[in-house]
Coordinates of C-alpha atoms and ligand atoms in Angstrom, one line a residue:
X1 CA -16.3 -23.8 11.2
X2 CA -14.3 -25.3 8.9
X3 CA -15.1 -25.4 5.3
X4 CA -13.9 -27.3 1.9
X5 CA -11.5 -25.6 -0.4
X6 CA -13.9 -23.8 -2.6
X7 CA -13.9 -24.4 -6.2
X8 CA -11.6 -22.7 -8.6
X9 CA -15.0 -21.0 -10.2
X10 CA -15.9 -19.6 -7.4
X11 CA -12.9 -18.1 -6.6
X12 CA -11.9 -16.9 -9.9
X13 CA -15.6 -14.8 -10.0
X14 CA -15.3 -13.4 -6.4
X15 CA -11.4 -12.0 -7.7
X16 CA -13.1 -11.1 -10.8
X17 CA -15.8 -8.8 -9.0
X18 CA -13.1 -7.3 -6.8
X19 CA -11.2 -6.5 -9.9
X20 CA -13.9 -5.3 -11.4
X21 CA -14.8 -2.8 -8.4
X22 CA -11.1 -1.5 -8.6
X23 CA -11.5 -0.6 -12.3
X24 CA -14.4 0.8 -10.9
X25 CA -12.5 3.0 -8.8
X26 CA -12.7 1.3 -5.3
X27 CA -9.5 0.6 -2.9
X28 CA -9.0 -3.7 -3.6
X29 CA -9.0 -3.8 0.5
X30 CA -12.8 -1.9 0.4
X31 CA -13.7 -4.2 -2.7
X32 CA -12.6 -7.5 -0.6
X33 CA -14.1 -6.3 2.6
X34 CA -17.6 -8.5 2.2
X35 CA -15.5 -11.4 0.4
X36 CA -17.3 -14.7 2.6
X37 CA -14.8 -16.1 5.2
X38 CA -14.1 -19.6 3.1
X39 CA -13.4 -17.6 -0.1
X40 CA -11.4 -14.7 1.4
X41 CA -7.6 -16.3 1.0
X42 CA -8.5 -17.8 -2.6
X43 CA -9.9 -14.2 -4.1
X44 CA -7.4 -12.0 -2.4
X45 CA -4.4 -14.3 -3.8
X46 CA -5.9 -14.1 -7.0
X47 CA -6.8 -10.4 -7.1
X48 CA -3.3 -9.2 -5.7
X49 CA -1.9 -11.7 -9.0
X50 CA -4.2 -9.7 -11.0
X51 CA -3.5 -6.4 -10.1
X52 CA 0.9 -7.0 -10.1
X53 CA -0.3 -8.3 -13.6
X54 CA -3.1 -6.2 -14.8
X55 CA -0.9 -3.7 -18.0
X56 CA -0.2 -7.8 -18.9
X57 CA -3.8 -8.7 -18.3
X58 CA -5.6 -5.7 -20.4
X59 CA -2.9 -5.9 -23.2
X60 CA -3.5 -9.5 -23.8
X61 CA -7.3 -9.2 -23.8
X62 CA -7.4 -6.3 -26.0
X63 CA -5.9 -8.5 -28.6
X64 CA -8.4 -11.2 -28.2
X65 CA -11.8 -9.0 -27.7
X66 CA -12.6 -6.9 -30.2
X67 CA -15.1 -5.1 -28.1
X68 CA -15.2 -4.9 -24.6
X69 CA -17.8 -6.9 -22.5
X70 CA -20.8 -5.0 -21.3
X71 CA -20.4 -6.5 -17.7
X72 CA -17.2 -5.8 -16.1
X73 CA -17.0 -8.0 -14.1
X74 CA -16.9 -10.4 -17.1
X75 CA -13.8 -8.1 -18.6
X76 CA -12.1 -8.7 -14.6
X77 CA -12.4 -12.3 -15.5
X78 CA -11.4 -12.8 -18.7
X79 CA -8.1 -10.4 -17.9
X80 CA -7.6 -13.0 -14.3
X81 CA -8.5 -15.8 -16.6
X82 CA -5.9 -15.2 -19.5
X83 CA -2.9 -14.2 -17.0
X84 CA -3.6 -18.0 -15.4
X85 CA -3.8 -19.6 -18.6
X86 CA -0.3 -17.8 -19.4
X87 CA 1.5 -19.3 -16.2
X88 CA -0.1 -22.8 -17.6
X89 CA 0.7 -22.6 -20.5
X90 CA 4.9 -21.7 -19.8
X91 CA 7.2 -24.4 -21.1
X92 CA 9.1 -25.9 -18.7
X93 CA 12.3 -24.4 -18.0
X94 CA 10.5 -20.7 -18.6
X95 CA 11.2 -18.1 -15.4
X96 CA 7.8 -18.3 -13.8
X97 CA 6.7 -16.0 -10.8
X98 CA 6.8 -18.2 -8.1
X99 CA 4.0 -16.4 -6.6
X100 CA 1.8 -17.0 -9.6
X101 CA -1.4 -19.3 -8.9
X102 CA -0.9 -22.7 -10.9
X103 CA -3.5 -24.1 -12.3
X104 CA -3.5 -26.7 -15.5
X105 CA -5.1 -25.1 -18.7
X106 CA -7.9 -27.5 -19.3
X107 CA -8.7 -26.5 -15.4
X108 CA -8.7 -23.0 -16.1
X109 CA -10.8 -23.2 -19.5
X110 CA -13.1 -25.2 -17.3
X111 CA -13.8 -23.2 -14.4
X112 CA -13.5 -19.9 -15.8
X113 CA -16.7 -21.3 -18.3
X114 CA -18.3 -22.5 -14.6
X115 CA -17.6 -19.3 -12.9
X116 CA -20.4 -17.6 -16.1
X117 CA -22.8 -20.2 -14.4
X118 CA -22.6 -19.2 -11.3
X119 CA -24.5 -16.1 -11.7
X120 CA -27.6 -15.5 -13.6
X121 CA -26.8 -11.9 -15.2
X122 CA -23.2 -13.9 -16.5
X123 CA -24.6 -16.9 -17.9
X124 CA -25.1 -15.4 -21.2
X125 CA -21.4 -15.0 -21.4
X126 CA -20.5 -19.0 -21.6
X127 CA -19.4 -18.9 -25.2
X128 CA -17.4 -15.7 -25.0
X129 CA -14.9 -16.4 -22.4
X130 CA -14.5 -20.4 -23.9
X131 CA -14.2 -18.7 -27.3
X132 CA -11.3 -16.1 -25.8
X133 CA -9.5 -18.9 -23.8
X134 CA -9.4 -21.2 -26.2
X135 CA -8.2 -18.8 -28.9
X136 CA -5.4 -17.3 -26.7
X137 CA -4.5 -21.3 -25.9
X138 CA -4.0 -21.7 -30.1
X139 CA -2.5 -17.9 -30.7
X140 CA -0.5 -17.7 -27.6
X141 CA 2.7 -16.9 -29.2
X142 CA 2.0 -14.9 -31.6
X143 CA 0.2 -12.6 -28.7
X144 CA 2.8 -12.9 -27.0
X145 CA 5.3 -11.3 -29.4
X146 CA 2.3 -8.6 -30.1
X147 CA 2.5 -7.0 -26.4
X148 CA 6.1 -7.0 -26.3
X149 CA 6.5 -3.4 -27.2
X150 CA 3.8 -2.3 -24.6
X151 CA 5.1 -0.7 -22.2
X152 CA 2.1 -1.1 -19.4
X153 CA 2.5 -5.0 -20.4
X154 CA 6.0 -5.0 -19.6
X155 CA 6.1 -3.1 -15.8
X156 CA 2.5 -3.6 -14.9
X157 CA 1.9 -0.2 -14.2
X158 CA 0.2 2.7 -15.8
X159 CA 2.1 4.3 -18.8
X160 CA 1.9 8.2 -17.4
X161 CA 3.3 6.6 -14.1
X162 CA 6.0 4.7 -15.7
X163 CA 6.9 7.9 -17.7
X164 CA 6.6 9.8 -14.4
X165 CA 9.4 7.7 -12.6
X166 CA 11.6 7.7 -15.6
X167 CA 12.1 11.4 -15.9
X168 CA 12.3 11.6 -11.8
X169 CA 14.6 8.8 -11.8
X170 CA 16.5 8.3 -15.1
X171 CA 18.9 5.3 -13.8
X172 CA 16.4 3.8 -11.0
X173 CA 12.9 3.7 -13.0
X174 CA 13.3 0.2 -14.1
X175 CA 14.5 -1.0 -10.0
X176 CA 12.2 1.0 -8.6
X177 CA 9.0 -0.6 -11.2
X178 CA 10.6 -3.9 -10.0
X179 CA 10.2 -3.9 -6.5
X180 CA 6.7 -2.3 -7.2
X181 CA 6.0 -5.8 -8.3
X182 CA 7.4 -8.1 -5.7
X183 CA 5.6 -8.8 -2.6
X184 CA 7.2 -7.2 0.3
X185 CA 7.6 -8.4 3.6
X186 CA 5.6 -8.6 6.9
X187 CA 8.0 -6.1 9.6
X188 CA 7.0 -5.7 13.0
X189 CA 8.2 -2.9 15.1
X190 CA 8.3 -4.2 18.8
X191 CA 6.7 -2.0 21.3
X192 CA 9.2 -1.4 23.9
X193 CA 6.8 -0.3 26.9
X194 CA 5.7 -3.7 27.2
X195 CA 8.4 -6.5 25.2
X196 CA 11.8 -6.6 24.3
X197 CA 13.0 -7.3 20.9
X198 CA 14.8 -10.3 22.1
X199 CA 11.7 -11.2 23.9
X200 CA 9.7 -11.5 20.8
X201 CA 12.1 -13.4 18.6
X202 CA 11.9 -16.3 21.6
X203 CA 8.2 -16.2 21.3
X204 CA 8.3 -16.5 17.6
X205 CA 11.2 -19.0 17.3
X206 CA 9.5 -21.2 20.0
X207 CA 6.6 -21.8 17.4
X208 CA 9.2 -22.3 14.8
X209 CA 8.8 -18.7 12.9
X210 CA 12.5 -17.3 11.9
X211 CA 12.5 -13.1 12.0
X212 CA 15.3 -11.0 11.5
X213 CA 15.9 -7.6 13.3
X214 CA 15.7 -4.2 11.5
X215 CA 16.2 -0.8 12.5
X216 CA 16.4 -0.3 16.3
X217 CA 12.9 -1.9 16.7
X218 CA 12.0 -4.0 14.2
X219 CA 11.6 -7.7 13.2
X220 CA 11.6 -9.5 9.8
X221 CA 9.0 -12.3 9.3
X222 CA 10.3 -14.7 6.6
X223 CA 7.2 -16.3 5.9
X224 CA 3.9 -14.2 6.7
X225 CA 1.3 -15.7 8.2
X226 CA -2.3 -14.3 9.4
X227 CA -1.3 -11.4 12.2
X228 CA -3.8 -12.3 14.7
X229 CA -2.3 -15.5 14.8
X230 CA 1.1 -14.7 15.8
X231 CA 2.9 -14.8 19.3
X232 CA 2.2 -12.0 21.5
X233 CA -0.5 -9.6 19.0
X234 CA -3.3 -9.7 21.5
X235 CA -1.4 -8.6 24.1
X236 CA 0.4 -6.1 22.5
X237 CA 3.7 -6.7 22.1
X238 CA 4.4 -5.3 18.3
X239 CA 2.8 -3.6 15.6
X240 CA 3.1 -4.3 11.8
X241 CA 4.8 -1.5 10.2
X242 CA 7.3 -1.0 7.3
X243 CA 10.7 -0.6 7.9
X244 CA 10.7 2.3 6.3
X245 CA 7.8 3.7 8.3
X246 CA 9.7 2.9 11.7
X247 CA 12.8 5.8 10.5
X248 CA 9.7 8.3 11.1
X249 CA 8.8 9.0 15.2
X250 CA 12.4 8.3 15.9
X251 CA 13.4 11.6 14.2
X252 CA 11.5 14.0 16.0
X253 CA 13.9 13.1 18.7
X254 CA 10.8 13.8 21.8
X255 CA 11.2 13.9 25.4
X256 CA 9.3 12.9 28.2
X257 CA 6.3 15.7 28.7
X258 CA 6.7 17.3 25.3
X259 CA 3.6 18.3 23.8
X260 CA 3.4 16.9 20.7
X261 CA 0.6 17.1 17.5
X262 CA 0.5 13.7 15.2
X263 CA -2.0 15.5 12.8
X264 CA -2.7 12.8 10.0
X265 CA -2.5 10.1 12.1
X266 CA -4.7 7.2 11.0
X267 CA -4.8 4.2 11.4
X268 CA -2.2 4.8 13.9
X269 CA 1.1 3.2 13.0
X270 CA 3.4 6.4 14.0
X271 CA 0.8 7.7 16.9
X272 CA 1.9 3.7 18.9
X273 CA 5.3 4.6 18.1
X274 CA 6.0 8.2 19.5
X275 CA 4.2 6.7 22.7
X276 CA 6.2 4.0 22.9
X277 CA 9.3 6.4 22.6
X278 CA 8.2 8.6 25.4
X279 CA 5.8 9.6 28.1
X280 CA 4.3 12.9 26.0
X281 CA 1.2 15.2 25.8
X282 CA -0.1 13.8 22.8
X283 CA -3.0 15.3 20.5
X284 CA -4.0 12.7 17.9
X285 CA -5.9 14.2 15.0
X286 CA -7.5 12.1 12.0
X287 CA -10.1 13.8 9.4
X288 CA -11.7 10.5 9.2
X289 CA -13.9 9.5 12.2
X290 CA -13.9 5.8 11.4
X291 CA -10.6 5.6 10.9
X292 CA -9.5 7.8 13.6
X293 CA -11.4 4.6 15.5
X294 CA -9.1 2.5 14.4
X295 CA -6.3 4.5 16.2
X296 CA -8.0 4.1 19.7
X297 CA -8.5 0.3 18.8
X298 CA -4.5 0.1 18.2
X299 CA -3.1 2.0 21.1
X300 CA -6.0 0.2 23.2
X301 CA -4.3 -3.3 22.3
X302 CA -1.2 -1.9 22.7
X303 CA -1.7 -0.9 26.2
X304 CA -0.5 2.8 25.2
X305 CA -4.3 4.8 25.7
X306 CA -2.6 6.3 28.6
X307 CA -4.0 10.3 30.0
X308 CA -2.6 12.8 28.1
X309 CA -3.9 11.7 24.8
X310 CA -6.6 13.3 23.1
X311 CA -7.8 11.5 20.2
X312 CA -9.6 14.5 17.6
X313 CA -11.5 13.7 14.2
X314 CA -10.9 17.1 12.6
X315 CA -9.2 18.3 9.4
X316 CA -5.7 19.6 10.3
X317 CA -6.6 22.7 8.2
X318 CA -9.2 24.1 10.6
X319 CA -6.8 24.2 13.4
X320 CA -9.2 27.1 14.7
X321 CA -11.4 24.0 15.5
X322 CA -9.1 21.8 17.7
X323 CA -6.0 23.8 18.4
X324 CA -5.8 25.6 21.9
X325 CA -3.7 27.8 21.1
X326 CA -0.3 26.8 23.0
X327 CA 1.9 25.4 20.4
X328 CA 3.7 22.5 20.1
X329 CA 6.9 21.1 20.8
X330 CA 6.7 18.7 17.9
X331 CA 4.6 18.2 15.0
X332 CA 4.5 14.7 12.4
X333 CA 2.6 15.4 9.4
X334 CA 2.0 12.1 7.6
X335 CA 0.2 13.8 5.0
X336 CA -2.1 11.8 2.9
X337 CA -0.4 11.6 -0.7
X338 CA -0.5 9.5 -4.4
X339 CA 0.9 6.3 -1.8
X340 CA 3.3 5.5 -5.1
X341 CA 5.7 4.1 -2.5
X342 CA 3.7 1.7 -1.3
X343 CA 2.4 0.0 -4.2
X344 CA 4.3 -3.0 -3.4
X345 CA 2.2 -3.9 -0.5
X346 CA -1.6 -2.0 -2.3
X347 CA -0.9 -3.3 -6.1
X348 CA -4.0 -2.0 -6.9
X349 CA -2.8 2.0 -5.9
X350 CA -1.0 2.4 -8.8
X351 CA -4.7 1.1 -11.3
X352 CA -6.9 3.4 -9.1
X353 CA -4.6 7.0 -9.7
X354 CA -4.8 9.6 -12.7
X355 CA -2.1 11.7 -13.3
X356 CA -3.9 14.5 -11.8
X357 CA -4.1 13.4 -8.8
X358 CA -0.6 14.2 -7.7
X359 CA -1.3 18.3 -8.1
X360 CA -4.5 17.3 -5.9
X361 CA -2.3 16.2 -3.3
X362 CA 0.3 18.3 -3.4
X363 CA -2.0 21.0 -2.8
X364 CA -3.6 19.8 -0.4
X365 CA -0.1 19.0 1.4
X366 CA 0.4 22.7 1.3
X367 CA -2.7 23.6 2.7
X368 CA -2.2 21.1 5.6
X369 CA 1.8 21.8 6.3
X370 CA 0.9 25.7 6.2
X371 CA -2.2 25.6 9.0
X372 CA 0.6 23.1 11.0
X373 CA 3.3 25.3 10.8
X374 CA 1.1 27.5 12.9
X375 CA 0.9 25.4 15.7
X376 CA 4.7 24.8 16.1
X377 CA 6.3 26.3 19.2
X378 CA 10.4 28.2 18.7
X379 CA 12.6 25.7 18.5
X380 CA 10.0 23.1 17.8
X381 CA 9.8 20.4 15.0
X382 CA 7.7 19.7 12.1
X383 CA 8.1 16.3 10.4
X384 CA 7.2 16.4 6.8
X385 CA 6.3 12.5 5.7
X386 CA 4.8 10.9 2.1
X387 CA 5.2 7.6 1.4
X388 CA 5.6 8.4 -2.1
X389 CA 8.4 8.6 -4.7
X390 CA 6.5 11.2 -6.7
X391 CA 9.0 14.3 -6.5
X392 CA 6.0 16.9 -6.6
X393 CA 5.1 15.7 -3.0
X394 CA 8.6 14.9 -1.7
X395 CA 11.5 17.3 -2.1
X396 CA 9.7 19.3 -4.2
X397 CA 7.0 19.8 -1.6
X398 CA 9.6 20.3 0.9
X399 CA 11.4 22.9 -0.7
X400 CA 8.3 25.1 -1.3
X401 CA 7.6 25.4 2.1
X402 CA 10.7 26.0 3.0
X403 CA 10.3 29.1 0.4
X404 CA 7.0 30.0 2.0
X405 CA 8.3 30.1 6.2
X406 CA 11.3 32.2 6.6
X407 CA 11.2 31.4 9.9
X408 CA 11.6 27.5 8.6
X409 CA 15.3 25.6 8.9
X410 CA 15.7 22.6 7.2
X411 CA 17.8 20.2 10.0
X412 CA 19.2 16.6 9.1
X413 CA 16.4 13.6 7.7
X414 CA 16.7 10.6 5.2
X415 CA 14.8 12.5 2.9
X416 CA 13.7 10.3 -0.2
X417 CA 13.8 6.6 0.6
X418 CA 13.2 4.5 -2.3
X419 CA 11.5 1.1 -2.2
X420 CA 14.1 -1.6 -2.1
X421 CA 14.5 -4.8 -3.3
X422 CA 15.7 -7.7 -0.4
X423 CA 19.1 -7.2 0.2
X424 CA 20.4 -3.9 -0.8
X425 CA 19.5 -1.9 2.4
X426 CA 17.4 -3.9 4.7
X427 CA 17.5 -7.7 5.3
X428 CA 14.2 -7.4 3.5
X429 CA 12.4 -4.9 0.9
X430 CA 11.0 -1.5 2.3
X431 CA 8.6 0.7 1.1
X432 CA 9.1 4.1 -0.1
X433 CA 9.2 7.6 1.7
X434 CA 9.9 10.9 2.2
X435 CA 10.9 12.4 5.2
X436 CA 11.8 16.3 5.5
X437 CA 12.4 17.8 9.1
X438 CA 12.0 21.6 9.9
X439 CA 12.4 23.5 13.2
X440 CA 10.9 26.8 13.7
X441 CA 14.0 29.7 14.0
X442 CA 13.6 30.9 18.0
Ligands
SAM501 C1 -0.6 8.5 5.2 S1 -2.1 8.3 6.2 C2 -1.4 8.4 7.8 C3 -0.8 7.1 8.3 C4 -0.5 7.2 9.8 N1 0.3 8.4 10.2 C5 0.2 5.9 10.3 O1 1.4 5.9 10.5 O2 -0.5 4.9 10.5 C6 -2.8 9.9 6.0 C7 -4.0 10.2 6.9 O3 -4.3 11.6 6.7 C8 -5.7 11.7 6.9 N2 -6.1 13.0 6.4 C9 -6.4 13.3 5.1 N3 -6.7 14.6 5.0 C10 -6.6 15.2 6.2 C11 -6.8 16.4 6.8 N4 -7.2 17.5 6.1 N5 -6.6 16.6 8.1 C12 -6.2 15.5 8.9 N6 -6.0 14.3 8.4 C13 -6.2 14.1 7.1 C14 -6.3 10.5 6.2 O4 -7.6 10.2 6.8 C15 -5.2 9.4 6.6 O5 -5.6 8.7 7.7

C-alpha cells in the first residue's frame, strides 16, 4: 500500500517516544520495533540524528528548561526539536552535517507545537515547547557560546565514556569519538558456497549500485539502500557484516570435518561464515532462544543449515548442560560486551551504558572464556572476540586469561582494531574489535 509522506508532527513525536524509551533504558532498535510501516523511515532518521546529537541536545535544553518536563516523551521532543531548529537556524556558509534533517524554522516551531496535539496526555504541553523554541530562536547565540565548554555537547557521548577513551587512548580519543559519530557503511561479506564476489558486483552494477571489495570477501555499498531489496539477498548470496567482523572466522584457520563450538553466536553473522569456509561439525550455541532463532533463519536463507549443525539455546557457562564431553578443535567466543565499538552503526549504545557496566561484562567474559577453555581439544583454538574499544574487555581481558591457563599460548591475531574513519584502512569506515587467539599447549 502506498502511503503519503506523513507529516513532520507525526514524525517528530514517534522519534520523540523512541527517544524517550532509550532514556528509558530500551535498545533504539526494541524502541522502533512497533514504529507503523509509513512512519518507520521518517522516525528512525530522526532518532539516529538525535541520538549522534543527544550531549548537544540535553546541554542546550538544560539551558532553556528550568525544570524538566514530567512526560519524557515531551523532554525527547523538545531535545529532537531544538537540535533541528539549530541546523535551521545555521547561516549560510556554516559546516552543516550533511546528514542532518532540514527543515525551515517556522516549520519546525510549527509542527513540533502540532506534534503536543496529537496526543491527549501531551496537549497540555502546547505553550511549553512554543515558549522553548521560540526562546532558543531569539537566544540562540548566546546558548551557543554557553555549551561550548561541555564536553558531552561537544563529542556527543557520555562524559565517563569520553574520559574512558582518553586515558585508554591519549592521542586517538578525539578520532576514535569522531568516527563514533559518522554513519558507517553497509559491507556485505559474499557467501562463497553459493556466489562469487565478482558474481555479485555484476548483479549490483547491473541495477546501477557501485560496491567496492574488502577483505577477501567483502563488498562496499556506496549508497545503502533497504537489504531486502538488493540483488541476490533472498537467495542467499551475501550477508551484511562489518569489515571488521569478516577478520574473525578467517582466523581460526578450520578444516574440513573439524569440530568446532561458536558459543555466543547470535544472530549468526560469524556462525554463516565458518560454514561458508568449510564443511565442519558445528555446535551453535546462543543463551537467547529468540535470538538463537534468528541464527537458523540466516543459515536457512543462506542455504548453509546443512547436517552436522546443532543449533543449542544454553548459556556457555553450563557446558555440563550441552557439552558431550569430546572437545573441540576450535572454539569462537564472541562474548557479549559494552559494544563501544560499534556505536557508530547503534548511536544509542553509548546513552543506554553506565560506567559499571564494563566490570559486569568483563566478568562475565571470564566466566564464559573459563567454562570454554574446558571444551578445547590439545592443539585446538579459542578465539577471544569484543567488539569493543574498552581495554578492560580487550587486551586486558586477554591477558588475564592468559595468567589464569598455563596451559594457554597466545599465537598471532589483530588484536585491537579501532573504528576507522573512510579511507585510512578500509575503502570505507569499520567498526571496532578485539580479537585475541589462544591454542591449548599439547
Ligand atoms: C556479540 S553477540 C554475538 C554476535 C555473533 N557472534 C555474530 O557474529 O552475529 C554476543 C551474543 O552472546 C550471547 N550471550 C550472552 N551471554 C551468553 C552466555 N552466557 N552464553 C552464551 N551466549 C551468551 C548473546 O545472546 C549474544 O547473542
Amino acid at each position: 500500500m502506498n502511503h503519503a509522506a506523513p507529516a513532520l508532527s507525526q514524525s517528530l513525536l514517534s522519534a520523540a517516544r523512541a527517544v524517550a524509551a532509550v532514556e528509558g533504558g530500551q535498545s533504539l532498535t526494541e524502541a522502533l520495533a512497533d514504529t507503523p510501516a509509513h512512519l518507520r523511515p521518517s522516525t528512525q532518521a530522526l532518532a539516529f540524528y538525535a541520538m549522534r546529537h543527544w550531549g548537544e541536545a540535553i546541554a542546550i535544553r538544560r539551558l532553556l528548561v528550568q525544570r524538566e518536563p514530567s512526560s519524557p516523551v515531551i523532554g525527547a521532543l523538545l531535545g529532537l526539536s531544538l537540535l533541528l531548529l539549530n541546523v535551521a537556524m545555521q547561516a549560510e556558509g556554516d559546516t552543516r552535517d550533511p546528514a542532518a534533517p532540514l527543515y525551515t524554522a517556522h516549520t519546525l516551531v510549527d509542527q513540533s507545537v502540532q506534534a503536543t496535539q496529537l496526543q491527549r496526555a501531551l496537549e497540555n504541553y502546547k505553550g511549553l515547547v512554543n515558549a522553548v523554541l521560540r526562546r532558543f530562536q531569539r537566544e540562540r547565540d548566546q546558548v551557543l557560546v554557553q555549551i561550548e565548554d561541555d564536553i558531552e555537547a561537544r563529542w556527543n557521548h557520555p562524559a565517563w565514556w569520553i574520559r574512558a577513551l582518553q586515558k585508554a587512548y591519549p592521542d586517538q580519543w578525539q578520532g576514535l569519538l569522531q568516527a563514533a559519530n559518522q554513519h558507517p557503511p553497509l559491507t556485505l561479506r559474499v557467501n562463497t558456497r553459493v556466489s562469487t564476489r565478482e558474481a555479485v558486483q555484476e548483479a549490483f552494477a547491473a541495477q546501477g549500485l557501485a560496491v567496492t571489495p574488502v577483505g577477501p570477501a567483502g563488498l562496499v555499498l556506496q549508497v545503502p539502500r533497504p537489504i531486502a531489496s538488493l540483488p541476490g539477498y533472498d537467495q542467499g548470496w551475501w550477508s551484511v557484516q562489518d569489515a571488521g567482523a569478516q577478520m574473525a572466522a578467517p582466523l581460526l584457520n578450520i578444516a574440513p570435518g573439524m569440530r568446532v563450538l561458536d558459543a555466543c553466536a547470535a544472530p549468526g553473522g560469524k556462525t554463516a561464515h565458518l560454514l561458508e569456509l568449510a564443511d565442519i561439525e558445528l555446535t551453535v550455541l546462543d543463551i537467547d532462544a529468540d535470538r538463537l532463532a534468528r541464527v537458523e533463519q540466516n543459515l536457512k536463507r543462506l542455504k548453509l543449515m546443512r547436517p552436522g549443525v546443532r543449533l543449542v539455546a544454553e548459556s556457555a557457562i553450563r557446558s555440563h548442560l550441552w557439552w558431550d564431553g569430546v572437545p573441540f578443535d576450535a572454539v569462537l567466543a564472541d562474548v557479549p560486551c559494552t559494544a563501544s565499538g560499534i556505536v557508530g552503526r547503534h548511536p544509542d549504545i553509548r546513552w543506554l551504558r553506565r560506567p559499571d557496566d564494563i566490570a559486569q561484562t568483563v566478568k562475565l567474559q571470564r566466566e564464559i572464556l573459563d567454562s570454554l577453555w574446558s571444551t578445547v581439544a590439545p592443539g585446538g583454538k579459542l578465539l577471544l572476540v569484543t567488539c569493543s574499544i574498552f581495554p578492560e574487555e580487550c587486551e586486558m581481558q586477554a591477558q588475564a586469561f592468559l595468567a589464569r591457563h598455563n596451559q594457554a599460548e597466545r599465537l598471532d591475531a589483530p588484536g585491537q582494531l579501532l573504528p576507522c574513519v573512510p579511507g585510512t584502512e578500509f575503502p570505507a569506515g569499520h567498526d571496532g574489535f578485539f580479537f585475541a587467539l589462544f591454542t591449548r599447549r599439547i
